[in-house]
Amino acid sequence: MPYAYDDQNIFARILRGEIPNKTVLETEHCLAFHDIRAQAPTHVLVIPRGAYVNFDHFIAEASDAEILDFNRAVAKVGEMLDLLPGTGGEGYRLIANSGPHSHQEVPHLHFHVLAGRPLGAMLVGPA
Ligand code: 5GP
């Protein structure tokens, strides 16, 4: 059972409406909202509505419609917040943590969309 999903995780509770969030975008299969501890002027989380622990779980078990909607939702957040370098924005960084070495805190797939200042080197510290 490699992908046991904990339905009491904080994002599952946000999806059920048990905990408030500052919503940026809602789609059929996704929700995007501001991170409660923003690490950049723009820090948005994009999550699927489905019960997926991480990215590899999502790709293994989500439908094509969910995967397409998720990717489009991430891009749409960039567009809505004027981040896209192709249309004059200053750019953004996507982060998706998966598992213990990544320091994943919440066991429900989420992409971080970070922007609004120069974000520096990708990682700090030695390889
Ligand atoms: P992870 O470390 O799992 O990649 O990121 C989890 C993120 O969820 C963190 O950036 C953290 O600030 C955010 N977070 C945790 N609890 C809440 C919450 O209740 N509401 C919101 N909006 N974000 C949360």
Short mmCIF file of N, CA, C and O and ligand atoms in Angstrom, two decimals:
data_model
loop_
_atom_site.label_atom_id
_atom_site.label_comp_id
_atom_site.label_asym_id
_atom_site.label_seq_id
_atom_site.Cartn_x
_atom_site.Cartn_y
_atom_site.Cartn_z
N MET A 1 0.86 -1.20 0.00
CA MET A 1 0.00 0.00 0.00
C MET A 1 0.89 1.25 0.00
O MET A 1 1.03 1.94 1.02
N PRO A 2 1.55 1.57 -1.11
CA PRO A 2 2.55 2.64 -1.10
C PRO A 2 1.96 4.04 -0.92
O PRO A 2 2.66 4.94 -0.51
N TYR A 3 0.70 4.22 -1.20
CA TYR A 3 0.13 5.56 -1.18
C TYR A 3 -1.05 5.65 -0.21
O TYR A 3 -2.17 5.93 -0.61
N ALA A 4 -0.82 5.41 1.06
CA ALA A 4 -1.88 5.54 2.06
C ALA A 4 -2.16 7.02 2.27
O ALA A 4 -1.25 7.78 2.62
N TYR A 5 -3.39 7.44 2.07
CA TYR A 5 -3.76 8.85 2.16
C TYR A 5 -4.42 9.14 3.50
O TYR A 5 -5.38 8.45 3.88
N ASP A 6 -3.93 10.14 4.20
CA ASP A 6 -4.49 10.55 5.50
C ASP A 6 -5.53 11.64 5.25
O ASP A 6 -5.18 12.79 4.96
N ASP A 7 -6.81 11.29 5.39
CA ASP A 7 -7.84 12.27 5.06
C ASP A 7 -8.05 13.33 6.14
O ASP A 7 -8.94 14.18 6.03
N GLN A 8 -7.21 13.29 7.18
CA GLN A 8 -7.23 14.36 8.19
C GLN A 8 -6.14 15.39 7.95
O GLN A 8 -5.96 16.32 8.75
N ASN A 9 -5.37 15.25 6.86
CA ASN A 9 -4.32 16.25 6.61
C ASN A 9 -4.96 17.61 6.34
O ASN A 9 -6.12 17.72 5.95
N ILE A 10 -4.17 18.65 6.57
CA ILE A 10 -4.71 20.01 6.59
C ILE A 10 -5.35 20.42 5.25
O ILE A 10 -6.35 21.14 5.21
N PHE A 11 -4.79 19.94 4.14
CA PHE A 11 -5.36 20.33 2.84
C PHE A 11 -6.66 19.58 2.56
O PHE A 11 -7.57 20.13 1.91
N ALA A 12 -6.77 18.35 3.04
CA ALA A 12 -8.05 17.65 2.93
C ALA A 12 -9.12 18.42 3.70
O ALA A 12 -10.26 18.54 3.25
N ARG A 13 -8.74 18.95 4.85
CA ARG A 13 -9.69 19.72 5.66
C ARG A 13 -10.05 21.04 4.98
O ARG A 13 -11.20 21.48 5.04
N ILE A 14 -9.09 21.67 4.32
CA ILE A 14 -9.39 22.88 3.55
C ILE A 14 -10.35 22.54 2.42
O ILE A 14 -11.35 23.25 2.18
N LEU A 15 -10.11 21.43 1.72
CA LEU A 15 -11.00 21.04 0.61
C LEU A 15 -12.41 20.76 1.10
O LEU A 15 -13.38 21.02 0.38
N ARG A 16 -12.56 20.25 2.31
CA ARG A 16 -13.90 19.97 2.86
C ARG A 16 -14.54 21.22 3.45
O ARG A 16 -15.68 21.16 3.94
N GLY A 17 -13.81 22.35 3.46
CA GLY A 17 -14.37 23.59 3.99
C GLY A 17 -14.30 23.68 5.50
O GLY A 17 -14.93 24.56 6.11
N GLU A 18 -13.53 22.80 6.14
CA GLU A 18 -13.44 22.80 7.61
C GLU A 18 -12.48 23.88 8.12
O GLU A 18 -12.54 24.27 9.28
N ILE A 19 -11.58 24.31 7.23
CA ILE A 19 -10.58 25.34 7.56
C ILE A 19 -10.62 26.37 6.43
O ILE A 19 -10.66 25.99 5.25
N PRO A 20 -10.66 27.67 6.78
CA PRO A 20 -10.75 28.69 5.73
C PRO A 20 -9.45 28.80 4.92
O PRO A 20 -8.38 28.39 5.39
N ASN A 21 -9.57 29.36 3.75
CA ASN A 21 -8.38 29.63 2.94
C ASN A 21 -8.63 30.87 2.11
O ASN A 21 -9.78 31.27 1.90
N LYS A 22 -7.55 31.48 1.65
CA LYS A 22 -7.65 32.63 0.75
C LYS A 22 -7.52 32.11 -0.68
O LYS A 22 -6.41 31.91 -1.18
N THR A 23 -8.68 31.88 -1.30
CA THR A 23 -8.71 31.22 -2.61
C THR A 23 -8.25 32.16 -3.72
O THR A 23 -8.65 33.32 -3.76
N VAL A 24 -7.43 31.61 -4.61
CA VAL A 24 -6.98 32.32 -5.81
C VAL A 24 -7.76 31.82 -7.02
O VAL A 24 -8.17 32.59 -7.88
N LEU A 25 -7.98 30.51 -7.09
CA LEU A 25 -8.60 29.90 -8.27
C LEU A 25 -9.27 28.59 -7.87
O LEU A 25 -8.71 27.82 -7.08
N GLU A 26 -10.45 28.37 -8.43
CA GLU A 26 -11.11 27.08 -8.29
C GLU A 26 -11.38 26.53 -9.68
O GLU A 26 -11.87 27.25 -10.55
N THR A 27 -11.07 25.26 -9.89
CA THR A 27 -11.42 24.60 -11.15
C THR A 27 -12.15 23.30 -10.79
O THR A 27 -12.31 22.96 -9.62
N GLU A 28 -12.56 22.57 -11.82
CA GLU A 28 -13.30 21.32 -11.56
C GLU A 28 -12.50 20.38 -10.66
O GLU A 28 -13.06 19.77 -9.74
N HIS A 29 -11.19 20.30 -10.90
CA HIS A 29 -10.40 19.29 -10.18
C HIS A 29 -9.38 19.89 -9.22
O HIS A 29 -8.62 19.13 -8.59
N CYS A 30 -9.31 21.22 -9.12
CA CYS A 30 -8.23 21.84 -8.34
C CYS A 30 -8.68 23.04 -7.52
O CYS A 30 -9.71 23.65 -7.82
N LEU A 31 -7.86 23.36 -6.54
CA LEU A 31 -8.03 24.58 -5.75
C LEU A 31 -6.64 25.22 -5.62
O LEU A 31 -5.65 24.53 -5.38
N ALA A 32 -6.59 26.56 -5.76
CA ALA A 32 -5.35 27.30 -5.52
C ALA A 32 -5.63 28.36 -4.47
O ALA A 32 -6.67 29.04 -4.51
N PHE A 33 -4.71 28.48 -3.50
CA PHE A 33 -4.92 29.41 -2.38
C PHE A 33 -3.56 29.88 -1.86
O PHE A 33 -2.53 29.25 -2.08
N HIS A 34 -3.60 31.00 -1.13
CA HIS A 34 -2.36 31.57 -0.60
C HIS A 34 -1.82 30.72 0.55
O HIS A 34 -2.59 30.29 1.43
N ASP A 35 -0.51 30.52 0.56
CA ASP A 35 0.15 29.80 1.66
C ASP A 35 0.04 30.64 2.94
O ASP A 35 0.22 31.86 2.91
N ILE A 36 -0.22 29.99 4.05
CA ILE A 36 -0.42 30.70 5.32
C ILE A 36 0.90 31.28 5.85
O ILE A 36 0.88 32.22 6.65
N ARG A 37 2.04 30.71 5.45
CA ARG A 37 3.36 31.23 5.85
C ARG A 37 4.15 31.56 4.60
O ARG A 37 5.09 30.84 4.22
N ALA A 38 3.74 32.65 3.94
CA ALA A 38 4.33 33.00 2.65
C ALA A 38 5.84 33.19 2.76
O ALA A 38 6.32 33.86 3.68
N GLN A 39 6.56 32.60 1.83
CA GLN A 39 8.03 32.74 1.80
C GLN A 39 8.49 33.63 0.66
O GLN A 39 9.68 33.73 0.38
N ALA A 40 7.55 34.29 0.01
CA ALA A 40 7.84 35.25 -1.06
C ALA A 40 6.59 36.13 -1.15
O ALA A 40 5.52 35.77 -0.64
N PRO A 41 6.71 37.32 -1.79
CA PRO A 41 5.53 38.19 -1.90
C PRO A 41 4.32 37.47 -2.50
O PRO A 41 3.18 37.72 -2.10
N THR A 42 4.57 36.59 -3.46
CA THR A 42 3.53 35.68 -3.97
C THR A 42 3.90 34.27 -3.57
O THR A 42 5.00 33.79 -3.92
N HIS A 43 3.02 33.61 -2.83
CA HIS A 43 3.24 32.20 -2.47
C HIS A 43 1.87 31.52 -2.46
O HIS A 43 1.10 31.62 -1.51
N VAL A 44 1.60 30.87 -3.59
CA VAL A 44 0.30 30.22 -3.79
C VAL A 44 0.52 28.71 -3.84
O VAL A 44 1.52 28.24 -4.39
N LEU A 45 -0.42 27.97 -3.29
CA LEU A 45 -0.40 26.51 -3.35
C LEU A 45 -1.50 26.05 -4.30
O LEU A 45 -2.63 26.55 -4.21
N VAL A 46 -1.17 25.14 -5.21
CA VAL A 46 -2.17 24.56 -6.10
C VAL A 46 -2.30 23.09 -5.74
O VAL A 46 -1.29 22.37 -5.70
N ILE A 47 -3.53 22.66 -5.47
CA ILE A 47 -3.75 21.27 -5.05
C ILE A 47 -4.87 20.64 -5.88
O ILE A 47 -5.83 21.33 -6.26
N PRO A 48 -4.76 19.34 -6.14
CA PRO A 48 -5.89 18.65 -6.76
C PRO A 48 -6.98 18.39 -5.70
O PRO A 48 -6.67 18.28 -4.51
N ARG A 49 -8.21 18.32 -6.12
CA ARG A 49 -9.29 17.97 -5.17
C ARG A 49 -9.22 16.49 -4.79
O ARG A 49 -9.71 16.09 -3.73
N GLY A 50 -8.64 15.67 -5.65
CA GLY A 50 -8.53 14.23 -5.39
C GLY A 50 -7.53 13.93 -4.29
O GLY A 50 -6.65 14.74 -3.97
N ALA A 51 -7.67 12.74 -3.71
CA ALA A 51 -6.87 12.32 -2.55
C ALA A 51 -5.54 11.72 -3.01
O ALA A 51 -5.38 10.49 -3.07
N TYR A 52 -4.57 12.59 -3.32
CA TYR A 52 -3.25 12.14 -3.77
C TYR A 52 -2.19 12.65 -2.82
O TYR A 52 -2.13 13.84 -2.52
N VAL A 53 -1.33 11.75 -2.39
CA VAL A 53 -0.32 12.08 -1.39
C VAL A 53 0.77 12.99 -1.95
O VAL A 53 1.23 13.92 -1.28
N ASN A 54 1.16 12.72 -3.19
CA ASN A 54 2.29 13.46 -3.77
C ASN A 54 2.23 13.35 -5.29
O ASN A 54 1.29 12.75 -5.85
N PHE A 55 3.24 13.89 -5.95
CA PHE A 55 3.22 13.95 -7.41
C PHE A 55 3.24 12.55 -8.04
O PHE A 55 2.52 12.28 -9.01
N ASP A 56 4.07 11.67 -7.52
CA ASP A 56 4.15 10.34 -8.14
C ASP A 56 2.84 9.56 -7.96
O ASP A 56 2.39 8.85 -8.88
N HIS A 57 2.18 9.74 -6.81
CA HIS A 57 0.87 9.13 -6.62
C HIS A 57 -0.13 9.68 -7.64
O HIS A 57 -0.90 8.93 -8.27
N PHE A 58 -0.10 11.00 -7.82
CA PHE A 58 -1.01 11.67 -8.75
C PHE A 58 -0.83 11.13 -10.18
O PHE A 58 -1.80 10.75 -10.85
N ILE A 59 0.42 11.08 -10.62
CA ILE A 59 0.68 10.64 -12.00
C ILE A 59 0.32 9.16 -12.17
O ILE A 59 -0.16 8.73 -13.22
N ALA A 60 0.50 8.38 -11.11
CA ALA A 60 0.19 6.94 -11.21
C ALA A 60 -1.31 6.69 -11.25
O ALA A 60 -1.78 5.77 -11.94
N GLU A 61 -2.11 7.51 -10.55
CA GLU A 61 -3.52 7.13 -10.35
C GLU A 61 -4.55 8.15 -10.81
O GLU A 61 -5.73 7.81 -10.94
N ALA A 62 -4.16 9.39 -11.07
CA ALA A 62 -5.15 10.40 -11.48
C ALA A 62 -5.57 10.16 -12.93
O ALA A 62 -4.84 9.58 -13.73
N SER A 63 -6.76 10.65 -13.26
CA SER A 63 -7.25 10.57 -14.64
C SER A 63 -6.52 11.62 -15.50
O SER A 63 -5.97 12.60 -14.98
N ASP A 64 -6.58 11.41 -16.81
CA ASP A 64 -5.99 12.40 -17.71
C ASP A 64 -6.65 13.77 -17.50
O ASP A 64 -5.98 14.80 -17.56
N ALA A 65 -7.95 13.78 -17.25
CA ALA A 65 -8.66 15.05 -17.06
C ALA A 65 -8.14 15.78 -15.81
O ALA A 65 -7.95 17.00 -15.82
N GLU A 66 -7.87 15.03 -14.74
CA GLU A 66 -7.33 15.66 -13.52
C GLU A 66 -5.92 16.21 -13.76
O GLU A 66 -5.58 17.30 -13.30
N ILE A 67 -5.11 15.42 -14.46
CA ILE A 67 -3.73 15.85 -14.72
C ILE A 67 -3.70 17.08 -15.61
O ILE A 67 -2.96 18.04 -15.34
N LEU A 68 -4.54 17.11 -16.61
CA LEU A 68 -4.60 18.27 -17.50
C LEU A 68 -5.10 19.50 -16.73
O LEU A 68 -4.52 20.59 -16.83
N ASP A 69 -6.14 19.31 -15.96
CA ASP A 69 -6.71 20.43 -15.20
C ASP A 69 -5.69 20.99 -14.20
O ASP A 69 -5.58 22.21 -14.03
N PHE A 70 -4.94 20.10 -13.57
CA PHE A 70 -3.94 20.54 -12.59
C PHE A 70 -2.87 21.39 -13.27
O PHE A 70 -2.53 22.48 -12.79
N ASN A 71 -2.34 20.90 -14.37
CA ASN A 71 -1.31 21.66 -15.08
C ASN A 71 -1.84 23.01 -15.56
O ASN A 71 -1.16 24.04 -15.44
N ARG A 72 -3.06 23.00 -16.08
CA ARG A 72 -3.65 24.25 -16.55
C ARG A 72 -3.90 25.20 -15.37
O ARG A 72 -3.76 26.42 -15.51
N ALA A 73 -4.27 24.67 -14.22
CA ALA A 73 -4.52 25.52 -13.05
C ALA A 73 -3.23 26.20 -12.59
O ALA A 73 -3.24 27.39 -12.26
N VAL A 74 -2.12 25.45 -12.59
CA VAL A 74 -0.84 26.06 -12.21
C VAL A 74 -0.50 27.20 -13.17
O VAL A 74 -0.14 28.31 -12.75
N ALA A 75 -0.65 26.94 -14.46
CA ALA A 75 -0.36 27.98 -15.46
C ALA A 75 -1.31 29.16 -15.32
O ALA A 75 -0.91 30.33 -15.47
N LYS A 76 -2.57 28.87 -15.02
CA LYS A 76 -3.57 29.93 -14.89
C LYS A 76 -3.25 30.85 -13.71
O LYS A 76 -3.44 32.08 -13.80
N VAL A 77 -2.76 30.28 -12.61
CA VAL A 77 -2.36 31.10 -11.47
C VAL A 77 -1.27 32.08 -11.89
O VAL A 77 -1.32 33.27 -11.58
N GLY A 78 -0.28 31.59 -12.64
CA GLY A 78 0.78 32.46 -13.13
C GLY A 78 0.23 33.57 -14.00
O GLY A 78 0.64 34.74 -13.89
N GLU A 79 -0.72 33.21 -14.84
CA GLU A 79 -1.33 34.20 -15.73
C GLU A 79 -2.14 35.22 -14.91
O GLU A 79 -2.00 36.44 -15.11
N MET A 80 -2.94 34.74 -13.98
CA MET A 80 -3.80 35.64 -13.19
C MET A 80 -2.98 36.65 -12.39
O MET A 80 -3.41 37.78 -12.17
N LEU A 81 -1.82 36.21 -11.91
CA LEU A 81 -1.00 37.05 -11.04
C LEU A 81 0.09 37.79 -11.81
O LEU A 81 0.98 38.39 -11.21
N ASP A 82 0.00 37.75 -13.15
CA ASP A 82 0.94 38.48 -14.03
C ASP A 82 2.39 38.08 -13.80
O ASP A 82 3.29 38.92 -13.72
N LEU A 83 2.62 36.78 -13.68
CA LEU A 83 3.97 36.29 -13.41
C LEU A 83 4.70 35.80 -14.65
O LEU A 83 5.91 35.59 -14.62
N LEU A 84 3.98 35.59 -15.76
CA LEU A 84 4.55 34.86 -16.89
C LEU A 84 5.57 35.71 -17.63
O LEU A 84 5.24 36.78 -18.14
N PRO A 85 6.83 35.24 -17.71
CA PRO A 85 7.86 36.05 -18.37
C PRO A 85 7.56 36.28 -19.84
O PRO A 85 7.96 37.30 -20.40
N GLY A 86 6.82 35.37 -20.47
CA GLY A 86 6.49 35.55 -21.89
C GLY A 86 5.54 36.70 -22.15
O GLY A 86 5.42 37.17 -23.29
N THR A 87 4.87 37.16 -21.12
CA THR A 87 3.91 38.27 -21.31
C THR A 87 4.27 39.45 -20.39
O THR A 87 3.39 40.16 -19.91
N GLY A 88 5.57 39.60 -20.11
CA GLY A 88 6.02 40.78 -19.37
C GLY A 88 6.19 40.60 -17.88
O GLY A 88 6.65 41.51 -17.19
N GLY A 89 5.83 39.43 -17.35
CA GLY A 89 5.99 39.18 -15.92
C GLY A 89 7.45 38.90 -15.57
O GLY A 89 8.29 38.68 -16.44
N GLU A 90 7.75 38.91 -14.27
CA GLU A 90 9.13 38.74 -13.80
C GLU A 90 9.46 37.28 -13.48
O GLU A 90 10.55 36.98 -13.00
N GLY A 91 8.52 36.38 -13.71
CA GLY A 91 8.81 34.96 -13.53
C GLY A 91 8.38 34.41 -12.18
O GLY A 91 7.90 35.13 -11.31
N TYR A 92 8.59 33.12 -12.03
CA TYR A 92 8.11 32.40 -10.84
C TYR A 92 8.90 31.12 -10.69
O TYR A 92 9.62 30.69 -11.60
N ARG A 93 8.76 30.47 -9.54
CA ARG A 93 9.38 29.16 -9.29
C ARG A 93 8.30 28.20 -8.84
O ARG A 93 7.46 28.56 -7.99
N LEU A 94 8.33 26.98 -9.37
CA LEU A 94 7.43 25.91 -8.92
C LEU A 94 8.22 24.93 -8.08
O LEU A 94 9.32 24.52 -8.47
N ILE A 95 7.65 24.54 -6.94
CA ILE A 95 8.27 23.52 -6.08
C ILE A 95 7.19 22.50 -5.72
O ILE A 95 6.07 22.88 -5.34
N ALA A 96 7.53 21.24 -5.85
CA ALA A 96 6.63 20.16 -5.40
C ALA A 96 7.46 19.20 -4.56
O ALA A 96 8.27 18.45 -5.11
N ASN A 97 7.28 19.22 -3.26
CA ASN A 97 8.00 18.32 -2.38
C ASN A 97 7.29 16.97 -2.33
O ASN A 97 6.06 16.91 -2.32
N SER A 98 8.08 15.90 -2.29
CA SER A 98 7.51 14.55 -2.25
C SER A 98 8.37 13.67 -1.34
O SER A 98 9.50 13.33 -1.70
N GLY A 99 7.83 13.35 -0.18
CA GLY A 99 8.52 12.41 0.70
C GLY A 99 9.50 13.07 1.66
O GLY A 99 9.73 14.28 1.60
N PRO A 100 10.10 12.26 2.56
CA PRO A 100 10.88 12.78 3.67
C PRO A 100 12.12 13.60 3.28
O PRO A 100 12.37 14.65 3.87
N HIS A 101 12.87 13.18 2.28
CA HIS A 101 14.05 13.95 1.92
C HIS A 101 13.71 15.32 1.36
O HIS A 101 14.52 16.25 1.41
N SER A 102 12.52 15.47 0.84
CA SER A 102 12.10 16.76 0.27
C SER A 102 11.60 17.72 1.35
O SER A 102 11.36 18.87 1.08
N HIS A 103 11.41 17.19 2.57
CA HIS A 103 10.84 17.97 3.67
C HIS A 103 9.35 18.26 3.44
O HIS A 103 8.84 19.31 3.85
N GLN A 104 8.64 17.36 2.77
CA GLN A 104 7.19 17.53 2.57
C GLN A 104 6.50 17.53 3.92
O GLN A 104 6.66 16.60 4.72
N GLU A 105 5.74 18.58 4.19
CA GLU A 105 5.07 18.75 5.48
C GLU A 105 3.62 18.24 5.42
O GLU A 105 3.15 17.58 6.35
N VAL A 106 2.93 18.56 4.34
CA VAL A 106 1.51 18.19 4.23
C VAL A 106 1.37 17.07 3.19
O VAL A 106 1.75 17.25 2.02
N PRO A 107 0.82 15.91 3.58
CA PRO A 107 0.79 14.75 2.68
C PRO A 107 -0.41 14.76 1.73
O PRO A 107 -1.19 13.79 1.67
N HIS A 108 -0.57 15.88 1.04
CA HIS A 108 -1.54 16.00 -0.06
C HIS A 108 -0.81 16.78 -1.15
O HIS A 108 -0.28 17.87 -0.86
N LEU A 109 -0.77 16.25 -2.36
CA LEU A 109 0.00 16.90 -3.43
C LEU A 109 -0.27 18.40 -3.51
O LEU A 109 -1.42 18.84 -3.52
N HIS A 110 0.81 19.17 -3.57
CA HIS A 110 0.67 20.61 -3.80
C HIS A 110 1.88 21.12 -4.54
O HIS A 110 3.00 20.68 -4.29
N PHE A 111 1.64 22.05 -5.45
CA PHE A 111 2.71 22.80 -6.09
C PHE A 111 2.76 24.16 -5.41
O PHE A 111 1.72 24.81 -5.25
N HIS A 112 3.95 24.56 -5.00
CA HIS A 112 4.16 25.93 -4.54
C HIS A 112 4.44 26.81 -5.76
O HIS A 112 5.29 26.45 -6.59
N VAL A 113 3.77 27.95 -5.87
CA VAL A 113 4.07 28.95 -6.89
C VAL A 113 4.65 30.15 -6.14
O VAL A 113 3.94 30.81 -5.37
N LEU A 114 5.94 30.38 -6.36
CA LEU A 114 6.66 31.43 -5.62
C LEU A 114 7.11 32.51 -6.58
O LEU A 114 7.64 32.21 -7.66
N ALA A 115 6.93 33.78 -6.19
CA ALA A 115 7.27 34.87 -7.10
C ALA A 115 7.25 36.19 -6.34
O ALA A 115 6.96 36.23 -5.14
N GLY A 116 7.60 37.27 -7.06
CA GLY A 116 7.45 38.61 -6.50
C GLY A 116 8.73 39.25 -6.05
O GLY A 116 8.74 40.41 -5.65
N ARG A 117 9.83 38.48 -6.07
CA ARG A 117 11.17 39.02 -5.77
C ARG A 117 12.18 38.05 -6.38
O ARG A 117 11.83 36.89 -6.67
N PRO A 118 13.45 38.50 -6.56
CA PRO A 118 14.46 37.53 -7.00
C PRO A 118 14.58 36.42 -5.96
O PRO A 118 14.75 36.70 -4.77
N LEU A 119 14.48 35.18 -6.40
CA LEU A 119 14.37 34.06 -5.46
C LEU A 119 15.72 33.40 -5.15
O LEU A 119 15.78 32.49 -4.32
N GLY A 120 16.78 33.86 -5.78
CA GLY A 120 18.10 33.35 -5.44
C GLY A 120 18.34 31.95 -6.00
O GLY A 120 17.56 31.43 -6.79
N ALA A 121 19.44 31.35 -5.54
CA ALA A 121 19.81 30.03 -6.03
C ALA A 121 18.74 29.02 -5.63
O ALA A 121 18.03 29.18 -4.63
N MET A 122 18.64 27.94 -6.40
CA MET A 122 17.56 26.98 -6.18
C MET A 122 17.65 26.33 -4.81
O MET A 122 16.65 26.20 -4.10
N LEU A 123 18.86 25.89 -4.42
CA LEU A 123 19.04 25.25 -3.13
C LEU A 123 20.25 25.87 -2.43
O LEU A 123 21.19 26.30 -3.08
N VAL A 124 20.21 25.89 -1.11
CA VAL A 124 21.34 26.38 -0.34
C VAL A 124 22.03 25.16 0.29
O VAL A 124 21.37 24.27 0.81
N GLY A 125 23.35 25.15 0.23
CA GLY A 125 24.08 24.05 0.87
C GLY A 125 24.72 23.14 -0.15
O GLY A 125 24.42 23.21 -1.34
N PRO A 126 25.63 22.26 0.33
CA PRO A 126 26.36 21.38 -0.58
C PRO A 126 25.49 20.25 -1.13
O PRO A 126 24.45 19.93 -0.54
N ALA A 127 25.92 19.66 -2.23
CA ALA A 127 25.20 18.53 -2.80
C ALA A 127 25.30 17.33 -1.86
O ALA A 127 24.45 16.49 -1.82
P1 5GP B 1 5.38 21.36 2.14
O1 5GP B 1 6.49 21.56 3.13
O2 5GP B 1 4.52 20.18 2.47
O3 5GP B 1 5.87 21.34 0.71
O4 5GP B 1 4.49 22.67 2.20
C1 5GP B 1 3.34 22.78 2.99
C2 5GP B 1 2.92 24.23 2.97
O5 5GP B 1 1.62 24.31 3.50
C3 5GP B 1 3.81 25.16 3.82
O6 5GP B 1 4.36 26.17 2.98
C4 5GP B 1 2.85 25.73 4.85
O7 5GP B 1 3.08 27.08 5.15
C5 5GP B 1 1.49 25.52 4.19
N1 5GP B 1 0.39 25.37 5.15
C6 5GP B 1 0.37 24.55 6.23
N2 5GP B 1 -0.81 24.65 6.87
C7 5GP B 1 -1.55 25.55 6.16
C8 5GP B 1 -2.87 26.05 6.32
O8 5GP B 1 -3.61 25.72 7.25
N3 5GP B 1 -3.31 26.95 5.39
C9 5GP B 1 -2.51 27.35 4.33
N4 5GP B 1 -3.03 28.24 3.47
N5 5GP B 1 -1.26 26.88 4.16
C10 5GP B 1 -0.79 25.99 5.06
#
